[in-house]
CSV table of C-alpha atoms in Angstrom, one decimal:
chain,number,residue,atom,x,y,z
I,98,UNK,CA,169.4,92.5,151.3
I,99,UNK,CA,167.3,91.2,154.0
I,100,UNK,CA,163.6,91.6,154.6
I,101,UNK,CA,164.1,93.7,157.6
I,102,UNK,CA,166.0,96.3,155.6
I,103,UNK,CA,163.4,96.3,152.9
I,104,UNK,CA,160.7,96.9,155.4
I,105,UNK,CA,162.7,100.0,156.9
I,106,UNK,CA,162.4,101.5,153.3
I,107,UNK,CA,166.0,101.9,152.8
I,108,UNK,CA,166.5,99.4,150.0
I,109,UNK,CA,165.0,101.8,147.4
I,110,UNK,CA,166.2,100.5,143.8
I,111,UNK,CA,168.7,98.3,145.5
I,112,UNK,CA,170.5,101.3,147.1
I,113,UNK,CA,172.3,101.2,150.4
I,114,UNK,CA,171.9,103.5,153.4
I,115,UNK,CA,172.7,103.9,156.8
I,116,UNK,CA,170.0,101.5,158.1
I,117,UNK,CA,171.2,98.9,155.7
I,118,UNK,CA,175.0,99.2,155.5
I,119,UNK,CA,175.8,96.8,158.5
I,120,UNK,CA,173.7,94.1,156.9
I,121,UNK,CA,175.0,94.7,153.3
I,122,UNK,CA,178.8,94.8,154.7
I,123,UNK,CA,178.3,91.4,156.2
I,124,UNK,CA,176.8,90.1,153.1
I,125,UNK,CA,179.8,91.2,151.2
I,126,UNK,CA,182.2,89.4,153.7
I,127,UNK,CA,180.2,86.2,153.3
I,128,UNK,CA,180.5,86.7,149.5
I,129,UNK,CA,184.4,87.0,149.7
I,130,UNK,CA,184.3,83.7,151.7
I,131,UNK,CA,182.5,81.8,149.0
I,132,UNK,CA,183.7,83.5,145.9
I,133,UNK,CA,187.2,84.3,147.0
I,134,UNK,CA,187.8,80.5,147.7
I,135,UNK,CA,188.1,80.1,143.9
I,136,UNK,CA,191.0,82.7,143.5
I,137,UNK,CA,194.6,82.1,144.1
I,138,UNK,CA,196.1,83.5,147.4
I,139,UNK,CA,199.0,85.9,147.4
I,140,UNK,CA,200.8,85.8,150.7
I,141,UNK,CA,202.9,88.8,151.9
I,142,UNK,CA,204.5,89.1,155.3
I,143,UNK,CA,204.4,92.7,156.7
I,144,UNK,CA,205.5,94.4,159.9
I,145,UNK,CA,203.0,92.8,162.6
I,146,UNK,CA,200.7,91.5,159.8
I,147,UNK,CA,200.5,88.3,157.7
I,148,UNK,CA,198.4,89.4,154.7
I,149,UNK,CA,196.7,87.2,152.3
I,150,UNK,CA,195.1,88.7,149.1
I,151,UNK,CA,192.9,86.8,146.9
I,152,UNK,CA,192.2,88.5,143.5
I,153,UNK,CA,192.2,87.9,139.6
I,154,UNK,CA,195.2,88.3,137.5
I,155,UNK,CA,195.5,92.0,136.2
I,156,UNK,CA,197.0,95.6,137.0
I,157,UNK,CA,195.9,95.6,140.5
I,158,UNK,CA,197.6,92.1,141.3
I,159,UNK,CA,200.7,93.4,139.4
I,160,UNK,CA,200.7,96.7,141.3
I,161,UNK,CA,200.6,94.8,144.7
I,162,UNK,CA,203.4,92.8,143.7
I,163,UNK,CA,205.5,95.8,142.6
I,164,UNK,CA,204.7,98.3,145.1
I,165,UNK,CA,204.3,96.6,148.4
I,166,UNK,CA,207.5,96.0,150.2
I,167,UNK,CA,207.5,92.7,152.0
I,168,UNK,CA,209.2,92.1,155.5
I,169,UNK,CA,212.8,91.2,155.2
I,170,UNK,CA,213.6,90.3,158.6
I,171,UNK,CA,212.3,87.6,161.0
I,172,UNK,CA,208.6,88.1,161.4
I,173,UNK,CA,208.6,87.9,165.3
I,174,UNK,CA,205.9,87.4,167.6
I,175,UNK,CA,202.5,89.1,168.3
I,176,UNK,CA,201.2,89.0,164.7
I,177,UNK,CA,197.9,89.3,163.3
I,178,UNK,CA,196.4,88.0,160.1
I,179,UNK,CA,194.4,89.8,157.4
I,180,UNK,CA,192.7,88.2,154.5
I,181,UNK,CA,191.6,90.5,151.8
I,182,UNK,CA,189.4,89.5,148.9
I,183,UNK,CA,189.1,91.6,146.0
I,184,UNK,CA,186.1,90.8,143.8
I,185,UNK,CA,184.4,92.4,140.8
I,186,UNK,CA,181.0,91.8,139.2
I,187,UNK,CA,181.1,89.0,136.5
I,188,UNK,CA,183.1,86.4,138.7
I,189,UNK,CA,181.3,83.6,139.7
I,190,UNK,CA,178.9,84.0,142.6
I,191,UNK,CA,179.7,87.8,142.6
I,192,UNK,CA,177.0,90.3,142.6
I,193,UNK,CA,177.5,93.8,141.3
I,194,UNK,CA,178.2,96.6,143.9
I,195,UNK,CA,175.1,98.4,145.2
I,196,UNK,CA,175.4,102.2,145.0
I,197,UNK,CA,175.0,104.4,148.1
I,198,UNK,CA,171.3,105.9,147.9
I,199,UNK,CA,170.1,109.6,148.4
I,200,UNK,CA,171.0,109.8,151.9
I,201,UNK,CA,174.1,111.9,152.7
I,202,UNK,CA,177.4,110.0,153.1
I,203,UNK,CA,179.8,111.1,155.7
I,204,UNK,CA,182.5,108.6,156.2
I,205,UNK,CA,183.2,109.0,159.9
I,206,UNK,CA,179.4,108.7,160.8
I,207,UNK,CA,179.2,105.7,158.6
I,208,UNK,CA,181.9,104.0,160.7
I,209,UNK,CA,180.6,105.2,164.1
I,210,UNK,CA,177.4,103.3,162.9
I,211,UNK,CA,179.3,100.2,161.9
I,212,UNK,CA,181.7,100.1,164.9
I,213,UNK,CA,179.2,98.1,167.3
I,214,UNK,CA,179.1,95.7,164.6
I,215,UNK,CA,182.9,95.4,164.6
I,216,UNK,CA,183.0,96.5,161.0
I,217,UNK,CA,184.3,99.3,158.9
I,218,UNK,CA,183.4,100.3,155.4
I,219,UNK,CA,184.2,102.8,152.8
I,220,UNK,CA,182.4,103.6,149.5
I,221,UNK,CA,183.7,105.2,146.5
I,222,UNK,CA,181.2,106.8,144.4
I,223,UNK,CA,182.8,107.2,141.3
I,224,UNK,CA,183.8,103.6,140.9
I,225,UNK,CA,180.7,102.3,142.8
I,226,UNK,CA,183.5,100.6,145.0
I,227,UNK,CA,182.8,99.0,148.4
I,228,UNK,CA,185.6,98.3,150.9
I,229,UNK,CA,184.6,96.5,153.9
I,230,UNK,CA,186.6,95.0,156.9
I,231,UNK,CA,186.2,93.0,160.1
I,232,UNK,CA,189.2,94.1,162.0
I,233,UNK,CA,188.5,91.6,164.8
I,234,UNK,CA,188.2,88.7,162.2
I,235,UNK,CA,190.9,89.8,160.1
I,236,UNK,CA,188.8,89.6,156.9
I,237,UNK,CA,188.1,92.1,154.2
I,238,UNK,CA,186.6,92.6,151.1
I,239,UNK,CA,186.8,95.0,148.1
I,240,UNK,CA,183.9,94.8,145.7
I,241,UNK,CA,184.3,96.5,142.3
I,242,UNK,CA,182.1,96.9,139.1
I,243,UNK,CA,184.8,95.5,136.9
I,244,UNK,CA,188.5,94.3,137.3
I,245,UNK,CA,189.9,97.6,136.7
I,246,UNK,CA,187.3,99.9,138.4
I,247,UNK,CA,189.2,101.1,141.4
I,248,UNK,CA,190.4,104.7,142.3
I,249,UNK,CA,193.2,106.1,140.0
I,250,UNK,CA,195.5,106.4,143.1
I,251,UNK,CA,195.0,102.7,144.1
I,252,UNK,CA,197.9,101.3,142.1
I,253,UNK,CA,200.3,103.7,143.7
I,254,UNK,CA,199.4,102.4,147.3
I,255,UNK,CA,197.2,99.4,146.9
I,256,UNK,CA,195.3,98.0,149.9
I,257,UNK,CA,195.8,101.4,151.5
I,258,UNK,CA,192.6,101.5,153.2
I,259,UNK,CA,192.6,97.9,154.6
I,260,UNK,CA,196.2,98.4,155.9
I,261,UNK,CA,195.1,101.7,157.5
I,262,UNK,CA,192.2,99.8,159.4
I,263,UNK,CA,194.4,96.9,160.3
I,264,UNK,CA,197.3,98.7,161.6
I,265,UNK,CA,194.8,101.5,163.3
I,266,UNK,CA,193.4,98.5,165.2
I,267,UNK,CA,196.7,97.4,166.6
I,268,UNK,CA,197.7,101.1,167.7
I,269,UNK,CA,199.8,102.0,164.7
I,270,UNK,CA,199.2,104.2,161.6
I,271,UNK,CA,199.9,104.8,158.0
I,272,UNK,CA,201.5,108.2,158.0
I,273,UNK,CA,201.3,110.3,155.0
I,274,UNK,CA,205.0,111.4,155.1
I,275,UNK,CA,208.3,110.6,153.4
I,276,UNK,CA,211.4,109.2,155.2
I,277,UNK,CA,215.3,109.4,154.8
I,278,UNK,CA,217.9,107.7,157.1
I,279,UNK,CA,221.1,106.3,157.7
I,280,UNK,CA,222.4,103.2,159.6
I,281,UNK,CA,218.9,102.6,161.0
I,282,UNK,CA,218.1,106.2,162.2
I,283,UNK,CA,216.4,108.7,160.2
I,284,UNK,CA,213.6,111.6,159.9
I,285,UNK,CA,210.1,111.8,158.9
I,286,UNK,CA,209.0,114.5,156.3
I,287,UNK,CA,205.6,115.7,156.8
I,288,UNK,CA,203.6,118.4,155.0
I,289,UNK,CA,201.3,119.4,152.4
I,290,UNK,CA,201.6,118.4,148.8
I,291,UNK,CA,204.1,120.5,146.9
I,292,UNK,CA,206.1,121.4,149.9
I,293,UNK,CA,209.0,119.7,148.6
I,294,UNK,CA,208.8,116.3,150.5
I,295,UNK,CA,209.0,113.9,147.8
I,296,UNK,CA,211.9,115.8,145.8
I,297,UNK,CA,213.8,115.7,149.2
I,298,UNK,CA,213.3,112.0,149.6
I,299,UNK,CA,214.6,111.3,146.0
I,300,UNK,CA,217.5,113.8,146.5
I,301,UNK,CA,218.3,111.9,149.7
I,302,UNK,CA,218.1,108.5,148.0
I,303,UNK,CA,220.3,109.6,145.1
I,304,UNK,CA,222.9,110.7,147.4
I,305,UNK,CA,223.1,107.3,149.3
I,306,UNK,CA,220.7,107.9,152.2
I,307,UNK,CA,218.1,105.2,152.8
I,308,UNK,CA,214.3,105.5,152.8
I,309,UNK,CA,211.6,103.2,154.2
I,310,UNK,CA,208.9,105.0,151.8
I,311,UNK,CA,207.5,108.2,150.6
I,312,UNK,CA,203.8,109.1,150.7
I,313,UNK,CA,202.8,106.4,153.2
I,314,UNK,CA,204.9,104.8,155.8
I,315,UNK,CA,203.9,102.7,159.0
I,316,UNK,CA,204.8,104.4,162.1
I,317,UNK,CA,205.0,102.6,165.5
I,318,UNK,CA,205.1,104.6,168.8
I,319,UNK,CA,205.8,101.4,171.0
I,320,UNK,CA,209.2,102.0,172.4
I,321,UNK,CA,211.0,104.4,170.5
I,322,UNK,CA,209.1,106.1,167.5
I,323,UNK,CA,210.1,104.1,164.3
I,324,UNK,CA,208.8,104.0,160.8
I,325,UNK,CA,208.7,100.7,158.7
I,326,UNK,CA,208.1,100.4,154.8
I,327,UNK,CA,204.8,99.3,153.2
I,328,UNK,CA,205.2,100.8,149.8
I,329,UNK,CA,208.3,101.5,147.6
I,330,UNK,CA,206.3,103.9,145.4
I,331,UNK,CA,208.1,107.3,144.4
I,332,UNK,CA,206.5,109.9,142.4
I,333,UNK,CA,207.8,113.2,140.8
I,334,UNK,CA,206.3,115.5,138.5
I,335,UNK,CA,208.1,116.1,135.2
I,336,UNK,CA,210.0,119.3,136.3
I,337,UNK,CA,211.3,117.5,139.5
I,338,UNK,CA,212.3,114.5,137.4
I,339,UNK,CA,214.2,116.6,135.0
I,340,UNK,CA,215.7,118.6,138.0
I,341,UNK,CA,216.8,115.5,139.9
I,342,UNK,CA,218.4,113.9,136.7
I,343,UNK,CA,216.2,110.9,136.9
I,344,UNK,CA,215.7,110.4,133.1
I,345,UNK,CA,219.5,110.0,132.7
I,346,UNK,CA,219.5,107.7,135.7
I,347,UNK,CA,216.5,105.3,135.1
I,348,UNK,CA,215.0,106.3,131.7
I,349,UNK,CA,211.7,107.8,131.1
I,350,UNK,CA,208.8,106.3,133.1
I,351,UNK,CA,205.1,106.8,132.2
I,352,UNK,CA,203.0,109.3,133.8
I,353,UNK,CA,200.6,108.3,136.4
I,354,UNK,CA,197.0,109.7,136.9
I,355,UNK,CA,198.6,112.7,138.7
I,356,UNK,CA,200.8,113.4,135.5
I,357,UNK,CA,203.8,112.4,137.8
I,358,UNK,CA,206.5,109.7,137.0
I,359,UNK,CA,206.0,106.8,139.2
I,360,UNK,CA,209.0,104.6,140.2
I,361,UNK,CA,210.3,102.7,143.1
I,362,UNK,CA,212.8,103.2,145.9
I,363,UNK,CA,214.6,100.2,144.7
I,364,UNK,CA,215.2,102.0,141.4
I,365,UNK,CA,217.5,104.6,142.8
I,366,UNK,CA,218.5,103.4,146.2
I,367,UNK,CA,222.1,102.3,147.0
I,368,UNK,CA,221.3,99.6,149.3
I,369,UNK,CA,218.1,97.5,150.1
I,370,UNK,CA,215.1,99.2,151.9
I,371,UNK,CA,215.8,98.8,155.6
I,372,UNK,CA,213.2,97.1,157.5
I,373,UNK,CA,212.8,100.1,159.9
I,374,UNK,CA,214.2,103.5,160.9
I,375,UNK,CA,214.3,104.7,164.3
I,376,UNK,CA,213.0,108.4,164.0
I,377,UNK,CA,214.8,111.1,165.6
I,378,UNK,CA,212.8,114.2,164.2
I,379,UNK,CA,210.0,115.4,162.2
I,380,UNK,CA,210.6,117.9,159.5
I,381,UNK,CA,208.3,120.1,157.8
I,382,UNK,CA,209.8,120.9,154.3
I,383,UNK,CA,209.3,124.3,152.8
I,384,UNK,CA,210.8,125.5,149.5
I,385,UNK,CA,212.2,128.9,148.4
I,386,UNK,CA,215.5,129.1,150.5
I,387,UNK,CA,218.8,130.1,149.1
I,388,UNK,CA,220.3,127.2,151.1
I,389,UNK,CA,219.1,124.3,153.2
I,390,UNK,CA,218.8,125.1,156.9
I,391,UNK,CA,216.7,123.7,159.9
I,392,UNK,CA,214.7,125.9,162.1
I,393,UNK,CA,213.0,124.7,165.2
I,394,UNK,CA,209.2,123.9,165.0
I,395,UNK,CA,206.8,123.7,167.9
I,396,UNK,CA,204.9,120.3,168.3
I,397,UNK,CA,201.7,122.2,167.6
I,398,UNK,CA,203.2,123.3,164.2
I,399,UNK,CA,204.3,119.5,163.4
I,400,UNK,CA,200.7,118.3,164.4
I,401,UNK,CA,199.2,120.8,162.0
I,402,UNK,CA,201.6,119.4,159.3
I,403,UNK,CA,201.0,116.0,160.0
I,404,UNK,CA,197.3,115.4,160.8
I,405,UNK,CA,195.1,117.1,158.3
I,406,UNK,CA,195.9,115.3,155.3
I,407,UNK,CA,196.3,111.8,157.0
I,408,UNK,CA,192.9,112.3,158.7
I,409,UNK,CA,191.4,113.2,155.4
I,410,UNK,CA,192.6,110.6,153.2
I,411,UNK,CA,191.8,107.6,155.4
I,412,UNK,CA,188.2,106.7,155.8
I,413,UNK,CA,186.6,105.9,159.1
I,414,UNK,CA,186.9,107.1,162.6
I,415,UNK,CA,189.1,110.2,163.2
I,416,UNK,CA,189.7,111.0,166.9
I,417,UNK,CA,192.2,108.0,167.4
I,418,UNK,CA,194.1,109.2,164.4
I,419,UNK,CA,194.2,112.8,165.8
I,420,UNK,CA,195.5,111.3,169.2
I,421,UNK,CA,198.1,109.3,167.7
I,422,UNK,CA,199.4,112.2,165.5
I,423,UNK,CA,199.4,114.4,168.7
I,424,UNK,CA,201.6,111.8,170.5
I,425,UNK,CA,203.8,111.5,167.6
I,426,UNK,CA,204.2,115.3,167.4
I,427,UNK,CA,204.8,115.4,171.0
I,428,UNK,CA,207.5,112.7,171.0
I,429,UNK,CA,210.0,113.8,168.6
I,430,UNK,CA,211.6,117.3,168.0
I,431,UNK,CA,210.1,119.1,165.0
I,432,UNK,CA,212.1,121.4,162.5
I,433,UNK,CA,211.1,123.4,159.5
I,434,UNK,CA,213.4,122.3,156.6
I,435,UNK,CA,214.0,125.3,154.5
I,436,UNK,CA,215.1,123.8,151.2
I,437,UNK,CA,217.8,125.3,149.1
I,438,UNK,CA,217.7,124.8,145.3
I,439,UNK,CA,220.3,122.2,145.0
I,440,UNK,CA,219.5,118.4,145.5
I,441,UNK,CA,223.0,117.4,146.4
I,442,UNK,CA,223.3,120.4,148.9
I,443,UNK,CA,219.9,119.3,150.6
I,444,UNK,CA,221.0,115.8,150.8
I,445,UNK,CA,224.4,116.7,152.4
I,446,UNK,CA,222.6,118.9,155.0
I,447,UNK,CA,220.2,116.1,155.9
I,448,UNK,CA,223.0,113.5,156.1
I,449,UNK,CA,224.8,115.7,158.8
I,450,UNK,CA,221.5,116.2,160.6
I,451,UNK,CA,220.9,112.4,160.8
I,452,UNK,CA,224.4,111.7,161.8
I,453,UNK,CA,224.6,114.4,164.4
I,454,UNK,CA,221.0,113.9,165.6
I,455,UNK,CA,220.5,117.6,165.9
I,456,UNK,CA,220.8,120.6,163.6
F,1308,UNK,CA,160.1,134.1,179.1
F,1309,UNK,CA,158.6,137.1,177.4
F,1310,UNK,CA,158.1,137.1,173.4
F,1311,UNK,CA,161.2,137.6,171.4
F,1312,UNK,CA,163.7,136.9,174.2
F,1313,UNK,CA,165.8,133.8,174.7
F,1314,UNK,CA,167.4,132.4,177.8
F,1315,UNK,CA,170.8,134.2,176.9
F,1316,UNK,CA,169.1,137.4,177.1
F,1317,UNK,CA,168.4,137.1,180.9
F,1318,UNK,CA,171.5,135.2,181.9
F,1319,UNK,CA,174.7,137.0,183.0
F,1320,UNK,CA,177.1,136.4,180.4
F,1321,UNK,CA,179.8,136.5,183.2
F,1322,UNK,CA,178.5,133.8,185.2
F,1323,UNK,CA,177.1,131.5,182.7
F,1324,UNK,CA,179.1,128.1,181.9
F,1325,UNK,CA,180.3,126.6,178.7
F,1326,UNK,CA,180.9,123.1,177.5
F,1327,UNK,CA,182.7,121.6,174.6
F,1328,UNK,CA,180.3,121.5,171.7
F,1329,UNK,CA,180.3,118.0,170.7
F,1330,UNK,CA,182.4,114.8,170.9
F,1331,UNK,CA,183.8,115.8,167.4
F,1332,UNK,CA,185.6,118.7,169.1
F,1333,UNK,CA,188.9,117.3,170.6
F,1334,UNK,CA,192.0,118.9,171.7
F,1335,UNK,CA,195.6,118.4,172.6
F,1336,UNK,CA,198.0,120.3,174.6
F,1337,UNK,CA,201.7,120.6,174.2
F,1338,UNK,CA,203.3,122.3,177.2
F,1339,UNK,CA,200.5,125.0,177.0
F,1340,UNK,CA,200.2,125.1,173.3
F,1341,UNK,CA,196.7,123.9,172.5
F,1342,UNK,CA,195.3,122.6,169.1
F,1343,UNK,CA,191.7,121.9,168.9
F,1344,UNK,CA,190.2,120.3,165.9
F,1345,UNK,CA,186.7,119.6,164.9
F,1346,UNK,CA,186.7,116.2,163.4
F,1347,UNK,CA,183.3,116.9,161.9
F,1348,UNK,CA,184.3,120.0,159.9
F,1349,UNK,CA,188.0,119.6,159.4
F,1350,UNK,CA,188.7,123.0,161.0
F,1351,UNK,CA,191.7,123.2,163.1
F,1352,UNK,CA,192.5,125.8,165.8
F,1353,UNK,CA,195.6,126.9,167.4
F,1354,UNK,CA,195.1,128.6,170.7
F,1355,UNK,CA,197.5,131.2,172.4
F,1356,UNK,CA,198.8,130.1,175.8
F,1357,UNK,CA,196.4,132.3,177.6
F,1358,UNK,CA,193.6,130.9,175.4
F,1359,UNK,CA,194.5,127.4,175.9
F,1360,UNK,CA,194.4,127.8,179.6
F,1361,UNK,CA,191.0,129.3,179.1
F,1362,UNK,CA,189.8,126.5,177.0
F,1363,UNK,CA,190.9,123.9,179.6
F,1364,UNK,CA,188.6,126.0,182.4
F,1365,UNK,CA,185.7,126.5,179.9
F,1366,UNK,CA,185.6,122.7,179.1
F,1367,UNK,CA,185.7,122.0,182.8
F,1368,UNK,CA,182.6,124.3,183.3
F,1369,UNK,CA,184.2,127.4,185.0
F,1370,UNK,CA,182.4,130.7,184.1
F,1371,UNK,CA,184.1,133.9,183.0
F,1372,UNK,CA,183.3,135.5,186.4
F,1373,UNK,CA,184.9,132.6,188.4
F,1374,UNK,CA,187.9,132.7,186.3
F,1375,UNK,CA,188.3,136.4,186.5
F,1376,UNK,CA,187.9,136.4,190.1
F,1377,UNK,CA,190.4,133.7,190.7
F,1378,UNK,CA,192.8,135.2,188.4
F,1379,UNK,CA,192.3,138.8,189.5
F,1380,UNK,CA,191.4,139.8,185.9
F,1381,UNK,CA,188.7,141.7,184.2
F,1382,UNK,CA,186.0,139.0,183.3
F,1383,UNK,CA,184.8,140.9,180.3
F,1384,UNK,CA,187.5,139.9,177.8
F,1385,UNK,CA,187.2,136.4,179.2
F,1386,UNK,CA,183.6,136.2,178.4
F,1387,UNK,CA,184.2,137.7,174.8
F,1388,UNK,CA,186.7,135.0,174.0
F,1389,UNK,CA,184.1,132.4,175.3
F,1390,UNK,CA,181.7,133.7,172.7
F,1391,UNK,CA,184.4,133.8,170.0
F,1392,UNK,CA,184.9,129.9,170.7
F,1393,UNK,CA,181.0,129.4,170.6
F,1394,UNK,CA,180.9,131.3,167.3
F,1395,UNK,CA,183.7,128.8,166.0
F,1396,UNK,CA,181.3,126.0,167.2
F,1397,UNK,CA,183.8,124.8,169.7
F,1398,UNK,CA,181.9,125.6,172.9
F,1399,UNK,CA,178.1,125.9,173.7
F,1400,UNK,CA,176.7,127.8,176.4
F,1401,UNK,CA,175.3,126.3,179.6
F,1402,UNK,CA,173.2,129.3,181.0
F,1403,UNK,CA,172.7,127.5,184.2
F,1404,UNK,CA,176.4,127.0,184.7
F,1405,UNK,CA,178.2,124.3,186.5
F,1406,UNK,CA,179.3,126.1,189.6
F,1407,UNK,CA,182.7,124.6,188.9
F,1408,UNK,CA,185.5,126.5,190.4
F,1409,UNK,CA,188.5,127.0,187.9
F,1410,UNK,CA,191.5,124.7,188.3
F,1411,UNK,CA,194.4,126.6,190.1
F,1412,UNK,CA,197.0,125.3,187.7
F,1413,UNK,CA,195.0,126.5,184.7
F,1414,UNK,CA,194.6,129.9,186.6
F,1415,UNK,CA,198.5,130.0,187.1
F,1416,UNK,CA,199.1,129.3,183.3
F,1417,UNK,CA,196.5,131.9,182.3
F,1418,UNK,CA,198.2,134.3,184.8
F,1419,UNK,CA,201.6,133.6,183.4
F,1420,UNK,CA,200.9,133.3,179.6
F,1421,UNK,CA,201.4,137.0,179.2
F,1422,UNK,CA,199.6,137.0,175.9
F,1423,UNK,CA,196.0,137.8,174.8
F,1424,UNK,CA,193.5,134.8,174.3
F,1425,UNK,CA,193.6,134.3,170.5
F,1426,UNK,CA,192.6,131.5,168.4
F,1427,UNK,CA,194.1,131.0,164.7
F,1428,UNK,CA,191.9,129.2,162.5
F,1429,UNK,CA,193.1,126.6,159.9
F,1430,UNK,CA,190.2,125.7,157.5
F,1431,UNK,CA,192.1,124.5,154.4
F,1432,UNK,CA,190.6,121.1,154.7
F,1433,UNK,CA,187.2,122.3,155.8
F,1434,UNK,CA,185.4,122.2,152.6
F,1435,UNK,CA,186.7,118.5,152.2
F,1436,UNK,CA,185.4,117.4,155.5
F,1437,UNK,CA,182.2,118.8,155.5
F,1438,UNK,CA,181.4,117.7,151.9
F,1439,UNK,CA,179.6,114.7,151.2
F,1440,UNK,CA,182.3,112.8,149.5
F,1441,UNK,CA,179.8,110.9,147.4
F,1442,UNK,CA,177.3,113.4,146.3
F,1443,UNK,CA,179.4,116.7,146.3
F,1444,UNK,CA,183.2,115.9,145.2
F,1445,UNK,CA,185.1,114.9,142.2
F,1446,UNK,CA,188.6,113.9,141.6
F,1447,UNK,CA,191.1,116.6,141.0
F,1448,UNK,CA,194.8,116.2,140.7
F,1449,UNK,CA,195.2,114.5,144.2
F,1450,UNK,CA,192.3,113.9,146.2
F,1451,UNK,CA,188.6,114.5,146.0
F,1452,UNK,CA,187.5,118.1,146.3
F,1453,UNK,CA,184.1,119.8,146.5
F,1454,UNK,CA,182.5,120.1,143.1
F,1455,UNK,CA,182.4,123.7,141.7
F,1456,UNK,CA,179.2,125.0,140.5
């Protein structure tokens, strides 16, 4: 913390506030440069992004290796680089993260303040964890109190915040939704938790459809609308796990922090995860029907299903996200997917829809 | 101005103008279906077709009186709807008005809409948006929610 910040009075007891956050963020990036040099890099090719991650051995490194889906096709041109260093107190040259002070903390206001410095930042109070990124420089740092002091959802979608910032900077977005497809074409399933999205994705995979992911997928609007995989994570609560016959197929899996079984697309998919799906519709699942049907939905309804959770779950500036989701909602036809009770019937109806390109 | 009065007391509500309340209030239109979101509060608003046309005209500074005159409509319900939007924090009054004439294509959409100007509010996430996620929230089975009690 510099003298100027102290003189402004926002360094009380070593805490961070709106006046000192830009300076602190820059200091964390500098710390990552020096301390991170001692950590072994892991390199992962993703769509449009060459990712390098430096972190200690442990569960988070294991989660990155197990859940992130690397690019399986030629990388192509027009790629960005992102170097993420994950540090924790106790590593050589690493200071403990400083907590946010008494000042109210509002993520989008914080990032408005940091924007002119080319920085983005997020602070997780419960873990006293900082995530800082310079999108222009392709550098990022996560500073934790200990090697496992990260949010409980992090292992399901590790580096989610950094990938969100990196892709938002190049006009693409992580979308909170599931996908199903066939022969390179597919649908995006969006909606609130508990609406049947994840169960539908699993039912489709079990019937031989493909998926580029559930929970978070990367959506690109350049040219046609497409989705690409970032994470292979699938989750089902015990009731869904039983209903879909997953225990018989892949055995019992431990419950995650949400009390859900967590597994991977490759555990149940017939083929490899495709590198992309050309999206032809957005479906809003709803449970409770006696058989599976599709009912046209307005772009307005699609936007209301897509945007709220995505905007809330991703820290930082929100308007460009709202505009992105509005464009997405306007580019594809939308349908309410009324879900019947039988997974095989749901999957068969979706297969017909994807093959025909219309209900 | 006399004691106890405000500028809104002496301005004709039909002729005053409005503007979008802040840069956090953004909207998108899909063939006349308008969605407005307040990025600061997390509230989403879905406007009926006539309301969407009015939203565009209010945002451009047109007064209820000018809209009513151009559309051949009673300006009173138009002014009442503007006040409803003010109540939701989407518009603020501009007592001096901008003098802007309403856009003719928006007038045509308003006249053709055939519905009443109405706004539906979706505030499921509002508590989350307005909460200070550091000081006011805790982890539930999913994502942070506002602490209770």
